[in-house]
Amino acid sequence: MSQLLLNLDELHQRSDTTEVNRHKIFEEILKSCHTKIKKYNSEFKKQECLFEPPAFILGKPPYNYLSLVNYLLTSLRQNGLRAEWVRDRKAIYISWMKKDINMEQYRAQKTQVDPLDVGNLSQSFAILSVQPKSSDPVSNQKKTKKKKTAQPISHVAMLEYHPGVKDYVPINTHGL
């Protein structure tokens, strides 16, 4: 049996790095598409435009053109815009006219919060009460002669960043 082994971790790491780089390139192109949309809206007072995805970018690794087009169409549609591939022109027709936009899709995307974007959270909290168990050492302690105020019930708030991504955060009820 041969002592030479193929390093599978190295192969997977290379594949993962390639995928991350590809996604970064696609995001850069999507940002340039957003810039064009904003320019047409503000400078030209238009509510539609054509965006021609670049077949390649100098200095960047090559990517699959059809994957890029699919990514752009999906991203724009998820944003509520009308996005159609115009094969003859190798361009994406984008419209944000009131009759063309999908407000339900736009609102659904807008309500989703990036978990890393905690500074802009405007989520409501659901306050949950947590009763101490009778087997808890704190609840079984004998009362001392000093008159203490009753221990408040512990409270936590449930914060939902994305559908299915929840976090429980303790809150201070003394100041309320």
Short mmCIF file of C-alpha atoms in Angstrom, two decimals:
data_model
loop_
_atom_site.label_atom_id
_atom_site.label_comp_id
_atom_site.label_asym_id
_atom_site.label_seq_id
_atom_site.Cartn_x
_atom_site.Cartn_y
_atom_site.Cartn_z
CA MET A 1 0.00 0.00 0.00
CA SER A 2 1.31 3.41 -0.91
CA GLN A 3 2.35 5.86 1.82
CA LEU A 4 1.39 8.81 -0.35
CA LEU A 5 -2.01 10.21 0.55
CA LEU A 6 -3.95 12.88 -1.20
CA ASN A 7 -4.76 15.74 1.18
CA LEU A 8 -8.55 15.99 0.93
CA ASP A 9 -8.70 18.93 3.35
CA GLU A 10 -6.52 20.93 1.00
CA LEU A 11 -8.76 20.08 -1.95
CA HIS A 12 -11.92 21.10 -0.07
CA GLN A 13 -10.32 24.29 1.21
CA ARG A 14 -9.36 25.24 -2.34
CA SER A 15 -12.91 24.54 -3.54
CA ASP A 16 -14.43 26.58 -0.68
CA THR A 17 -12.07 29.50 -1.36
CA THR A 18 -13.02 29.46 -5.05
CA GLU A 19 -16.72 29.53 -4.17
CA VAL A 20 -16.27 32.45 -1.74
CA ASN A 21 -14.29 34.41 -4.36
CA ARG A 22 -16.94 33.70 -7.00
CA HIS A 23 -19.68 34.94 -4.66
CA LYS A 24 -17.71 38.14 -3.94
CA ILE A 25 -17.36 38.82 -7.67
CA PHE A 26 -21.10 38.26 -8.20
CA GLU A 27 -21.89 40.65 -5.33
CA GLU A 28 -19.61 43.33 -6.83
CA ILE A 29 -21.43 43.00 -10.15
CA LEU A 30 -24.80 43.17 -8.38
CA LYS A 31 -23.66 46.37 -6.63
CA SER A 32 -22.72 47.88 -9.99
CA CYS A 33 -26.19 46.92 -11.25
CA HIS A 34 -27.73 48.69 -8.22
CA THR A 35 -25.59 51.74 -8.98
CA LYS A 36 -26.88 51.80 -12.56
CA ILE A 37 -30.48 51.52 -11.35
CA LYS A 38 -29.97 54.44 -8.95
CA LYS A 39 -28.34 56.50 -11.69
CA TYR A 40 -31.19 55.90 -14.13
CA ASN A 41 -33.69 56.74 -11.41
CA SER A 42 -32.06 59.97 -10.20
CA GLU A 43 -30.25 61.41 -13.23
CA PHE A 44 -32.35 60.19 -16.15
CA LYS A 45 -35.68 60.06 -14.28
CA LYS A 46 -36.34 56.61 -15.73
CA GLN A 47 -37.89 53.61 -14.01
CA GLU A 48 -36.34 50.95 -16.20
CA CYS A 49 -32.95 50.11 -17.65
CA LEU A 50 -30.87 47.42 -19.29
CA PHE A 51 -27.90 45.95 -17.47
CA GLU A 52 -25.32 44.01 -19.44
CA PRO A 53 -23.51 41.57 -17.14
CA PRO A 54 -19.79 41.46 -17.96
CA ALA A 55 -18.57 38.21 -19.48
CA PHE A 56 -15.31 38.66 -17.54
CA ILE A 57 -13.54 41.21 -15.35
CA LEU A 58 -9.86 41.92 -15.88
CA GLY A 59 -7.79 40.90 -12.89
CA LYS A 60 -10.52 38.64 -11.48
CA PRO A 61 -10.80 34.86 -11.76
CA PRO A 62 -13.05 33.57 -14.54
CA TYR A 63 -16.63 32.66 -13.66
CA ASN A 64 -19.56 30.92 -15.28
CA TYR A 65 -21.53 33.58 -17.17
CA LEU A 66 -24.87 31.76 -16.94
CA SER A 67 -24.43 31.34 -13.18
CA LEU A 68 -23.83 35.09 -12.92
CA VAL A 69 -26.96 35.91 -14.95
CA ASN A 70 -29.02 33.52 -12.83
CA TYR A 71 -27.63 35.07 -9.62
CA LEU A 72 -28.46 38.60 -10.82
CA LEU A 73 -31.98 37.68 -11.95
CA THR A 74 -32.70 35.91 -8.66
CA SER A 75 -31.29 38.74 -6.54
CA LEU A 76 -33.17 41.45 -8.43
CA ARG A 77 -36.45 39.52 -8.31
CA GLN A 78 -36.02 38.85 -4.60
CA ASN A 79 -35.71 42.61 -4.23
CA GLY A 80 -39.17 42.95 -5.81
CA LEU A 81 -37.96 44.29 -9.15
CA ARG A 82 -39.04 43.00 -12.52
CA ALA A 83 -35.99 41.39 -14.09
CA GLU A 84 -36.07 39.65 -17.47
CA TRP A 85 -33.23 38.21 -19.53
CA VAL A 86 -33.06 39.71 -23.03
CA ARG A 87 -31.13 37.04 -24.91
CA ASP A 88 -30.63 39.02 -28.13
CA ARG A 89 -28.93 41.88 -26.27
CA LYS A 90 -27.22 39.73 -23.60
CA ALA A 91 -28.72 42.09 -21.04
CA ILE A 92 -31.15 42.09 -18.15
CA TYR A 93 -34.20 44.31 -18.49
CA ILE A 94 -34.93 45.81 -15.06
CA SER A 95 -38.08 47.72 -14.20
CA TRP A 96 -39.11 49.33 -10.93
CA MET A 97 -42.32 50.88 -12.25
CA LYS A 98 -45.20 50.56 -9.81
CA LYS A 99 -47.04 48.19 -12.14
CA ASP A 100 -43.98 45.90 -12.40
CA ILE A 101 -42.67 45.66 -8.85
CA ASN A 102 -43.61 42.88 -6.47
CA MET A 103 -44.27 44.70 -3.19
CA GLU A 104 -44.91 41.47 -1.26
CA GLN A 105 -41.50 40.14 -2.26
CA TYR A 106 -39.87 43.48 -1.46
CA ARG A 107 -41.47 43.67 2.00
CA ALA A 108 -40.53 40.06 2.73
CA GLN A 109 -36.87 40.79 1.92
CA LYS A 110 -36.89 44.11 3.74
CA THR A 111 -38.15 42.56 6.99
CA GLN A 112 -35.32 40.04 7.01
CA VAL A 113 -32.43 41.36 9.07
CA ASP A 114 -28.79 40.47 8.58
CA PRO A 115 -27.60 38.92 11.87
CA LEU A 116 -24.35 40.85 11.50
CA ASP A 117 -26.23 44.13 11.12
CA VAL A 118 -27.24 44.35 14.78
CA GLY A 119 -26.86 48.14 14.83
CA ASN A 120 -29.97 48.58 12.70
CA LEU A 121 -32.27 46.20 14.54
CA SER A 122 -35.80 47.41 14.97
CA GLN A 123 -37.33 44.12 15.97
CA SER A 124 -39.99 43.70 18.62
CA PHE A 125 -39.21 41.54 21.60
CA ALA A 126 -41.35 38.77 23.02
CA ILE A 127 -40.91 38.75 26.79
CA LEU A 128 -40.98 35.31 28.36
CA SER A 129 -41.19 34.61 32.08
CA VAL A 130 -38.99 31.90 33.52
CA GLN A 131 -40.17 30.54 36.88
CA PRO A 132 -37.44 29.02 39.07
CA LYS A 133 -37.93 25.29 39.61
CA SER A 134 -38.82 24.16 43.10
CA SER A 135 -35.64 22.08 43.10
CA ASP A 136 -33.57 25.24 42.56
CA PRO A 137 -31.23 25.91 45.53
CA VAL A 138 -32.21 29.59 45.43
CA SER A 139 -35.91 28.88 45.92
CA ASN A 140 -35.27 26.36 48.72
CA GLN A 141 -33.11 28.68 50.82
CA LYS A 142 -34.41 29.55 54.27
CA LYS A 143 -35.54 33.12 54.66
CA THR A 144 -33.22 35.22 56.76
CA LYS A 145 -34.32 37.68 59.41
CA LYS A 146 -33.46 40.58 57.11
CA LYS A 147 -36.49 41.63 55.22
CA LYS A 148 -35.67 41.22 51.56
CA THR A 149 -37.83 42.12 48.68
CA ALA A 150 -39.09 39.17 46.74
CA GLN A 151 -36.78 38.07 43.97
CA PRO A 152 -38.27 39.09 40.65
CA ILE A 153 -39.00 36.46 38.10
CA SER A 154 -36.21 36.20 35.57
CA HIS A 155 -37.18 37.53 32.15
CA VAL A 156 -35.73 36.93 28.76
CA ALA A 157 -36.58 38.38 25.39
CA MET A 158 -36.65 36.34 22.23
CA LEU A 159 -35.11 38.09 19.25
CA GLU A 160 -35.63 36.58 15.80
CA TYR A 161 -33.00 37.72 13.30
CA HIS A 162 -34.25 35.63 10.38
CA PRO A 163 -37.05 33.08 10.21
CA GLY A 164 -35.77 30.20 12.31
CA VAL A 165 -32.75 32.09 13.72
CA LYS A 166 -33.70 32.98 17.29
CA ASP A 167 -31.73 34.26 20.23
CA TYR A 168 -32.78 34.60 23.87
CA VAL A 169 -31.52 37.73 25.59
CA PRO A 170 -31.85 38.45 29.34
CA ILE A 171 -33.56 41.73 30.18
CA ASN A 172 -33.54 43.84 33.33
CA THR A 173 -37.01 44.19 34.82
CA HIS A 174 -35.88 46.28 37.80
CA GLY A 175 -35.68 49.44 35.74
CA LEU A 176 -39.13 48.95 34.22
#
